Protein backbone atom coordinates (compact mmCIF):
# COMPACT_ATOMS: atom_id res chain seq x y z
CA GLU A 1 -0.08 1.77 21.12
CA VAL A 2 -0.88 5.37 20.24
CA PRO A 3 -4.25 6.65 18.80
CA ALA A 4 -3.96 8.54 15.24
CA GLY A 5 -3.66 12.14 15.95
CA LYS A 6 -0.97 14.99 16.25
CA TYR A 7 1.91 14.63 18.52
CA SER A 8 5.22 16.74 19.54
CA LEU A 9 8.24 14.73 19.40
CA PHE A 10 10.96 15.17 22.25
CA THR A 11 14.16 13.12 22.75
CA ILE A 12 16.58 12.85 25.80
CA PRO A 13 20.06 12.01 23.83
CA GLY A 14 22.48 9.61 25.63
CA LYS A 15 25.90 8.49 24.48
CA LYS A 16 24.31 4.62 24.18
CA GLU A 17 20.78 5.32 23.89
CA TRP A 18 17.97 7.78 23.55
CA MET A 19 14.66 8.50 25.22
CA ILE A 20 11.90 9.05 22.90
CA ILE A 21 8.83 10.91 23.58
CA LEU A 22 5.55 11.45 22.03
CA ASN A 23 3.86 14.38 23.62
CA ALA A 24 -0.05 15.56 23.26
CA ASP A 25 1.00 19.30 23.20
CA THR A 26 1.55 20.49 19.70
CA THR A 27 1.70 24.21 20.69
CA LEU A 28 4.90 24.35 22.34
CA TYR A 29 8.14 25.77 20.74
CA GLY A 30 10.86 24.09 22.31
CA SER A 31 10.74 22.72 25.84
CA PRO A 32 10.63 25.22 28.53
CA ASP A 33 6.77 24.77 28.76
CA TYR A 34 7.13 20.92 28.37
CA ASP A 35 4.47 18.97 30.95
CA THR A 36 5.33 15.39 31.16
CA THR A 37 2.02 14.58 32.29
CA LYS A 38 0.90 15.10 28.49
CA ASP A 39 3.52 12.43 27.54
CA VAL A 40 1.82 9.79 25.40
CA ALA A 41 4.48 7.49 25.18
CA ARG A 42 8.25 7.10 26.16
CA PHE A 43 10.64 4.36 25.26
CA ARG A 44 14.49 4.11 24.84
CA VAL A 45 16.10 3.07 21.46
CA PRO A 46 19.84 2.51 21.07
CA ALA A 47 22.11 5.23 19.79
CA GLY A 48 24.39 4.11 16.75
CA ARG A 49 26.80 5.79 14.30
CA SER A 50 25.49 7.25 11.17
CA HIS A 51 26.74 6.40 7.73
CA ARG A 52 27.41 9.85 7.03
CA PHE A 53 27.87 13.18 8.98
CA TYR A 54 24.44 15.52 9.33
CA GLU A 55 25.31 19.04 9.81
CA ALA A 56 21.56 19.70 11.36
CA LEU A 57 19.35 17.64 13.09
CA THR A 58 17.55 15.73 10.66
CA ILE A 59 14.29 13.39 10.87
CA ASP A 60 13.57 11.10 7.82
CA VAL A 61 10.56 8.94 7.47
CA ASP A 62 11.59 5.71 5.56
CA ILE A 63 8.41 4.30 4.37
CA ILE A 64 8.05 0.41 4.30
CA PRO A 65 4.93 -1.84 3.48
CA ASP A 66 2.17 -0.80 5.96
CA ASN A 67 4.78 0.52 8.50
CA ALA A 68 7.88 3.09 8.54
CA TYR A 69 10.93 3.76 10.15
CA LEU A 70 12.00 7.13 11.62
CA TYR A 71 15.26 8.19 11.74
CA ILE A 72 16.59 11.14 13.88
CA SER A 73 20.05 12.03 12.82
CA TRP A 74 22.67 14.43 13.98
CA ALA A 75 26.30 14.84 13.59
CA ASN A 76 27.47 11.12 13.54
CA THR A 77 24.64 9.92 15.62
CA GLN A 78 21.46 7.94 14.59
CA VAL A 79 18.64 6.73 16.21
CA ARG A 80 15.75 4.70 14.51
CA PHE A 81 12.48 3.00 15.69
CA LEU A 82 9.46 1.15 13.94
CA MET A 83 6.10 2.97 13.69
CA GLU A 84 3.88 -0.10 13.19
CA THR A 85 0.28 0.56 11.71
CA SER A 86 -3.00 -1.36 11.59
CA THR A 87 -3.25 -0.92 7.99
CA GLU A 88 -3.06 -4.38 6.71
CA MET A 89 -5.61 -5.45 9.28
CA GLU A 90 -8.12 -2.83 8.66
CA LEU A 91 -7.55 -3.63 4.69
CA LEU A 92 -8.31 -7.36 5.35
CA ALA A 93 -11.38 -6.45 7.27
CA HIS A 94 -12.60 -3.98 4.69
CA VAL A 95 -12.11 -6.93 1.87
CA ASP A 96 -13.93 -9.55 3.95
CA ARG A 97 -16.78 -6.92 4.43
CA LEU A 98 -16.95 -6.78 0.91
CA LEU A 99 -16.85 -10.03 0.46
CA GLN A 100 -19.54 -10.92 2.77
CA GLN A 101 -22.43 -8.31 1.80
CA PRO A 102 -24.64 -8.63 -0.80
CA ILE A 103 -23.39 -7.52 -4.08
CA THR A 104 -24.61 -4.04 -5.03
CA LYS A 105 -23.90 -1.69 -7.89
CA ASP A 106 -22.77 0.97 -5.68
CA THR A 107 -19.90 -0.78 -4.34
CA GLU A 108 -16.45 -0.79 -5.96
CA TYR A 109 -14.74 -4.04 -5.83
CA GLY A 110 -11.89 -3.65 -8.47
CA TRP A 111 -9.85 -0.86 -6.68
CA PRO A 112 -9.49 -3.21 -3.32
CA ALA A 113 -8.58 -6.10 -5.97
CA GLU A 114 -6.04 -4.16 -7.55
CA HIS A 115 -4.58 -3.07 -4.47
CA LEU A 116 -4.16 -6.56 -3.08
CA LEU A 117 -2.62 -7.43 -6.52
CA LEU A 118 -0.01 -4.84 -6.27
CA ARG A 119 0.62 -6.11 -2.73
CA ARG A 120 1.07 -9.70 -4.01
CA GLN A 121 -1.18 -10.69 -1.55
CA TYR A 122 -4.47 -12.47 -0.62
CA LEU A 123 -5.12 -12.79 -4.40
CA ALA A 124 -7.65 -15.32 -4.04
CA LYS A 125 -9.61 -12.80 -2.33
CA ALA A 126 -8.67 -10.62 -5.18
CA LEU A 127 -10.09 -12.82 -7.68
CA ALA A 128 -13.38 -13.02 -5.59
CA LEU A 129 -13.61 -9.25 -5.55
CA THR A 130 -13.03 -9.11 -9.43
CA GLU A 131 -15.85 -11.69 -9.77
CA ARG A 132 -18.21 -9.28 -7.93
CA GLN A 133 -17.36 -6.53 -9.98
CA LEU A 134 -17.71 -8.46 -12.91
CA ALA A 135 -21.15 -9.38 -11.79
CA VAL A 136 -22.28 -5.85 -11.37
CA GLY A 137 -20.72 -4.53 -14.75
CA GLU A 138 -18.05 -6.07 -17.15
CA GLY A 139 -15.30 -4.08 -18.19
CA THR A 140 -11.54 -4.48 -19.41
CA TYR A 141 -10.21 -3.03 -16.38
CA VAL A 142 -11.37 -6.10 -14.48
CA PHE A 143 -10.30 -8.74 -17.20
CA SER A 144 -7.12 -7.05 -16.83
CA LEU A 145 -6.94 -7.24 -13.14
CA ARG A 146 -7.94 -10.90 -13.48
CA MET A 147 -5.23 -11.57 -16.18
CA GLN A 148 -2.41 -10.38 -14.07
CA ILE A 149 -3.46 -12.24 -11.16
CA PHE A 150 -3.61 -15.47 -12.94
CA GLU A 151 -0.28 -14.97 -14.56
CA TYR A 152 1.32 -14.03 -10.96
CA GLN A 153 0.00 -17.55 -9.66
CA GLY A 154 1.06 -19.43 -12.74
CA TYR A 155 -1.99 -20.02 -14.49
CA PRO A 156 -1.60 -18.76 -18.04
CA GLU A 157 -4.37 -20.53 -19.49
CA LYS A 158 -6.68 -18.55 -17.27
CA ALA A 159 -4.90 -15.44 -17.98
CA LEU A 160 -5.67 -16.19 -21.68
CA GLU A 161 -9.31 -16.63 -21.30
CA SER A 162 -9.45 -13.30 -19.39
CA VAL A 163 -7.97 -11.68 -22.60
CA GLN A 164 -10.25 -13.59 -24.74
CA LYS A 165 -13.31 -12.18 -22.58
CA ALA A 166 -11.80 -8.67 -22.63
CA VAL A 167 -11.62 -8.86 -26.41
CA VAL A 168 -15.34 -10.07 -26.74
CA PHE A 169 -16.37 -7.35 -24.32
CA ARG A 170 -14.36 -4.49 -26.43
CA LYS A 171 -16.01 -5.78 -29.54
CA ALA A 172 -19.48 -5.61 -27.96
CA ASN A 173 -18.75 -2.14 -26.41
CA PRO A 174 -16.88 -0.20 -28.98
CA LEU A 175 -14.92 3.14 -28.12
CA ASP A 176 -14.18 5.97 -30.56
CA GLU A 177 -12.38 4.59 -33.32
CA LYS A 178 -8.83 5.51 -32.13
CA ASN A 179 -9.37 4.29 -28.70
CA GLN A 180 -11.00 1.36 -30.02
CA ALA A 181 -8.15 0.29 -32.13
CA TRP A 182 -5.64 1.04 -29.39
CA SER A 183 -7.51 -1.11 -27.09
CA LEU A 184 -7.90 -4.35 -29.54
CA ASN A 185 -4.21 -3.80 -30.29
CA TYR A 186 -3.31 -3.96 -26.57
CA TRP A 187 -5.36 -7.07 -26.01
CA ALA A 188 -4.02 -8.78 -29.07
CA GLU A 189 -0.42 -8.30 -27.75
CA GLN A 190 -1.47 -9.53 -24.57
CA GLU A 191 -2.97 -12.61 -26.00
CA LYS A 192 0.47 -13.12 -28.06
CA ARG A 193 2.44 -12.60 -25.14
CA ILE A 194 0.48 -15.25 -23.16
CA LYS A 195 0.30 -17.67 -25.79
CA GLY A 196 4.31 -17.82 -25.73
CA LYS A 197 4.18 -18.88 -22.32
CA LEU A 198 1.95 -21.93 -23.09
């Protein structure tokens, strides 16, 4: 486990494996003044053959949900290692705090709900967040989130109900003429689309 921060990256390449080193000294230019006592982490990774030739030393980061792979490639050799984060754990702790604290108008519940929807995870929590957002003020954005969540869960009837509530809200809270027409047309299209699934 490595605390968040800035680190220098060193390697000791070998034919079959490389030593990967994270060091706390970020002021170095090269390795002449490298100090092993400032190492934060040292670990070995297997060396493999790259899929293409790399003229220069190349470092790539491949982002995967919440985590990333770091690739170091040079000539025909490549090593990689997984960097795991605590993002999901922190996200869920934040969502749980939002769901346990009293509902307030100063708290944004919609954005965390949308984040869960985009991840396609913890959708029951996402719905609970949208209910809290509706409790502090309705809006078509929240009805859109609920529509999408219910559709993904396979509940077109509930998705249609969210569409119909959005239309009622928009008619009671009209926008300027152009945007009002666009909004009502959008919701009419959603209603037609969802009814086609029933």
